[in-house]
Amino acid sequence: MATDYDAPRKNEEEVEQDSLEELKARRAEASGSSEVDEDENAAAEDFELPGADLSGEELSVQVIPAQDDEFTCSVCFLVQHRSRLAGAVDGKPVCRDCAE
């Protein structure tokens, strides 16, 4: 909230009165609002992107096997370089990020 330091200061009675009026105004706005909360998931189910039918698409990705200086973390399942090896938990390698 921005503060105007040049504005004249109010005493405690004025601040309390303003606060009460503000609360009453907010309560009136909240009770008078007729907006309906819509479930985001329900809204997303009905939303379709134009041209989003990708059922006929086929991905072509070249998979490269893990190299000699790499390992797969047993926690995050990411392939990491050996320099990122923190240790082993139950005999399985764990990277530095997951070991913390």
PDB file of C-alpha atoms in Angstrom:
ATOM      1  CA  MET A   1       0.000   0.000   0.000  1.00  0.00           C
ATOM      2  CA  ALA A   2       1.400   3.399  -0.976  1.00  0.00           C
ATOM      3  CA  THR A   3       1.861   6.020   1.707  1.00  0.00           C
ATOM      4  CA  ASP A   4       1.548   9.720   1.047  1.00  0.00           C
ATOM      5  CA  TYR A   5       4.009  11.286   3.459  1.00  0.00           C
ATOM      6  CA  ASP A   6       2.894  14.817   2.534  1.00  0.00           C
ATOM      7  CA  ALA A   7      -0.733  14.236   3.569  1.00  0.00           C
ATOM      8  CA  PRO A   8      -1.801  15.637   6.948  1.00  0.00           C
ATOM      9  CA  ARG A   9      -1.800  13.030   9.711  1.00  0.00           C
ATOM     10  CA  LYS A  10      -5.035  11.877  11.303  1.00  0.00           C
ATOM     11  CA  ASN A  11      -5.494  11.353  15.003  1.00  0.00           C
ATOM     12  CA  GLU A  12      -6.534   7.980  16.437  1.00  0.00           C
ATOM     13  CA  GLU A  13     -10.269   8.804  16.492  1.00  0.00           C
ATOM     14  CA  GLU A  14     -10.306   9.727  12.805  1.00  0.00           C
ATOM     15  CA  VAL A  15      -8.341   6.593  11.877  1.00  0.00           C
ATOM     16  CA  GLU A  16     -10.728   4.397  13.889  1.00  0.00           C
ATOM     17  CA  GLN A  17     -13.777   6.050  12.301  1.00  0.00           C
ATOM     18  CA  ASP A  18     -12.302   5.635   8.806  1.00  0.00           C
ATOM     19  CA  SER A  19     -11.523   1.986   9.517  1.00  0.00           C
ATOM     20  CA  LEU A  20     -15.099   1.292  10.625  1.00  0.00           C
ATOM     21  CA  GLU A  21     -16.513   2.980   7.545  1.00  0.00           C
ATOM     22  CA  GLU A  22     -14.135   1.064   5.310  1.00  0.00           C
ATOM     23  CA  LEU A  23     -15.111  -2.257   6.892  1.00  0.00           C
ATOM     24  CA  LYS A  24     -18.803  -1.461   6.456  1.00  0.00           C
ATOM     25  CA  ALA A  25     -18.207  -0.567   2.799  1.00  0.00           C
ATOM     26  CA  ARG A  26     -16.304  -3.809   2.177  1.00  0.00           C
ATOM     27  CA  ARG A  27     -19.020  -5.853   3.863  1.00  0.00           C
ATOM     28  CA  ALA A  28     -21.666  -4.184   1.688  1.00  0.00           C
ATOM     29  CA  GLU A  29     -19.641  -4.901  -1.458  1.00  0.00           C
ATOM     30  CA  ALA A  30     -19.097  -8.539  -0.485  1.00  0.00           C
ATOM     31  CA  SER A  31     -22.755  -9.204   0.276  1.00  0.00           C
ATOM     32  CA  GLY A  32     -23.929  -7.435  -2.869  1.00  0.00           C
ATOM     33  CA  SER A  33     -21.592  -9.213  -5.212  1.00  0.00           C
ATOM     34  CA  SER A  34     -23.336 -11.684  -7.468  1.00  0.00           C
ATOM     35  CA  GLU A  35     -20.229 -13.235  -8.993  1.00  0.00           C
ATOM     36  CA  VAL A  36     -20.205 -17.010  -9.065  1.00  0.00           C
ATOM     37  CA  ASP A  37     -16.942 -18.760  -8.304  1.00  0.00           C
ATOM     38  CA  GLU A  38     -16.281 -21.117 -11.184  1.00  0.00           C
ATOM     39  CA  ASP A  39     -14.207 -24.232 -10.779  1.00  0.00           C
ATOM     40  CA  GLU A  40     -10.998 -23.787 -12.772  1.00  0.00           C
ATOM     41  CA  ASN A  41     -10.850 -27.448 -13.767  1.00  0.00           C
ATOM     42  CA  ALA A  42     -14.403 -27.381 -15.124  1.00  0.00           C
ATOM     43  CA  ALA A  43     -13.611 -24.265 -17.131  1.00  0.00           C
ATOM     44  CA  ALA A  44     -10.431 -25.829 -18.526  1.00  0.00           C
ATOM     45  CA  GLU A  45     -12.284 -28.940 -19.723  1.00  0.00           C
ATOM     46  CA  ASP A  46     -14.521 -26.863 -21.987  1.00  0.00           C
ATOM     47  CA  PHE A  47     -11.661 -24.741 -23.333  1.00  0.00           C
ATOM     48  CA  GLU A  48     -10.118 -25.917 -26.593  1.00  0.00           C
ATOM     49  CA  LEU A  49      -7.212 -24.399 -28.448  1.00  0.00           C
ATOM     50  CA  PRO A  50      -7.704 -23.875 -32.172  1.00  0.00           C
ATOM     51  CA  GLY A  51      -6.012 -26.637 -34.143  1.00  0.00           C
ATOM     52  CA  ALA A  52      -5.082 -28.543 -30.996  1.00  0.00           C
ATOM     53  CA  ASP A  53      -5.946 -31.998 -32.337  1.00  0.00           C
ATOM     54  CA  LEU A  54      -2.553 -33.678 -32.140  1.00  0.00           C
ATOM     55  CA  SER A  55      -3.798 -37.269 -32.281  1.00  0.00           C
ATOM     56  CA  GLY A  56      -2.205 -37.848 -35.684  1.00  0.00           C
ATOM     57  CA  GLU A  57       1.184 -36.450 -34.669  1.00  0.00           C
ATOM     58  CA  GLU A  58       4.179 -38.639 -34.065  1.00  0.00           C
ATOM     59  CA  LEU A  59       7.221 -37.546 -32.119  1.00  0.00           C
ATOM     60  CA  SER A  60      10.649 -38.384 -33.411  1.00  0.00           C
ATOM     61  CA  VAL A  61      13.330 -38.014 -30.775  1.00  0.00           C
ATOM     62  CA  GLN A  62      16.743 -39.593 -30.808  1.00  0.00           C
ATOM     63  CA  VAL A  63      17.378 -41.295 -27.459  1.00  0.00           C
ATOM     64  CA  ILE A  64      21.001 -41.354 -26.389  1.00  0.00           C
ATOM     65  CA  PRO A  65      21.930 -43.943 -23.742  1.00  0.00           C
ATOM     66  CA  ALA A  66      23.624 -42.820 -20.544  1.00  0.00           C
ATOM     67  CA  GLN A  67      27.345 -42.229 -20.996  1.00  0.00           C
ATOM     68  CA  ASP A  68      30.097 -43.745 -18.841  1.00  0.00           C
ATOM     69  CA  ASP A  69      30.447 -40.503 -16.842  1.00  0.00           C
ATOM     70  CA  GLU A  70      26.702 -40.153 -16.132  1.00  0.00           C
ATOM     71  CA  PHE A  71      24.259 -41.653 -13.649  1.00  0.00           C
ATOM     72  CA  THR A  72      20.500 -41.555 -13.115  1.00  0.00           C
ATOM     73  CA  CYS A  73      19.408 -40.126  -9.777  1.00  0.00           C
ATOM     74  CA  SER A  74      17.164 -42.549  -7.898  1.00  0.00           C
ATOM     75  CA  VAL A  75      15.077 -39.677  -6.459  1.00  0.00           C
ATOM     76  CA  CYS A  76      14.454 -37.222  -9.336  1.00  0.00           C
ATOM     77  CA  PHE A  77      15.263 -39.702 -12.149  1.00  0.00           C
ATOM     78  CA  LEU A  78      17.353 -37.144 -14.032  1.00  0.00           C
ATOM     79  CA  VAL A  79      20.536 -38.142 -15.820  1.00  0.00           C
ATOM     80  CA  GLN A  80      23.376 -36.290 -14.143  1.00  0.00           C
ATOM     81  CA  HIS A  81      27.133 -36.013 -14.645  1.00  0.00           C
ATOM     82  CA  ARG A  82      29.275 -38.000 -12.178  1.00  0.00           C
ATOM     83  CA  SER A  83      30.508 -34.741 -10.648  1.00  0.00           C
ATOM     84  CA  ARG A  84      26.929 -34.205  -9.325  1.00  0.00           C
ATOM     85  CA  LEU A  85      26.911 -37.517  -7.433  1.00  0.00           C
ATOM     86  CA  ALA A  86      26.341 -36.881  -3.709  1.00  0.00           C
ATOM     87  CA  GLY A  87      26.313 -40.471  -2.581  1.00  0.00           C
ATOM     88  CA  ALA A  88      24.054 -43.480  -2.466  1.00  0.00           C
ATOM     89  CA  VAL A  89      20.884 -44.234  -0.530  1.00  0.00           C
ATOM     90  CA  ASP A  90      20.094 -47.932  -0.204  1.00  0.00           C
ATOM     91  CA  GLY A  91      22.759 -48.600  -2.837  1.00  0.00           C
ATOM     92  CA  LYS A  92      21.147 -46.269  -5.388  1.00  0.00           C
ATOM     93  CA  PRO A  93      22.866 -43.075  -6.624  1.00  0.00           C
ATOM     94  CA  VAL A  94      21.492 -39.696  -5.492  1.00  0.00           C
ATOM     95  CA  CYS A  95      22.371 -36.297  -6.993  1.00  0.00           C
ATOM     96  CA  ARG A  96      23.461 -33.284  -4.930  1.00  0.00           C
ATOM     97  CA  ASP A  97      20.100 -31.510  -5.284  1.00  0.00           C
ATOM     98  CA  CYS A  98      18.126 -34.457  -3.906  1.00  0.00           C
ATOM     99  CA  ALA A  99      20.634 -35.190  -1.136  1.00  0.00           C
ATOM    100  CA  GLU A 100      20.036 -31.772   0.488  1.00  0.00           C
TER     101      GLU A 100
END
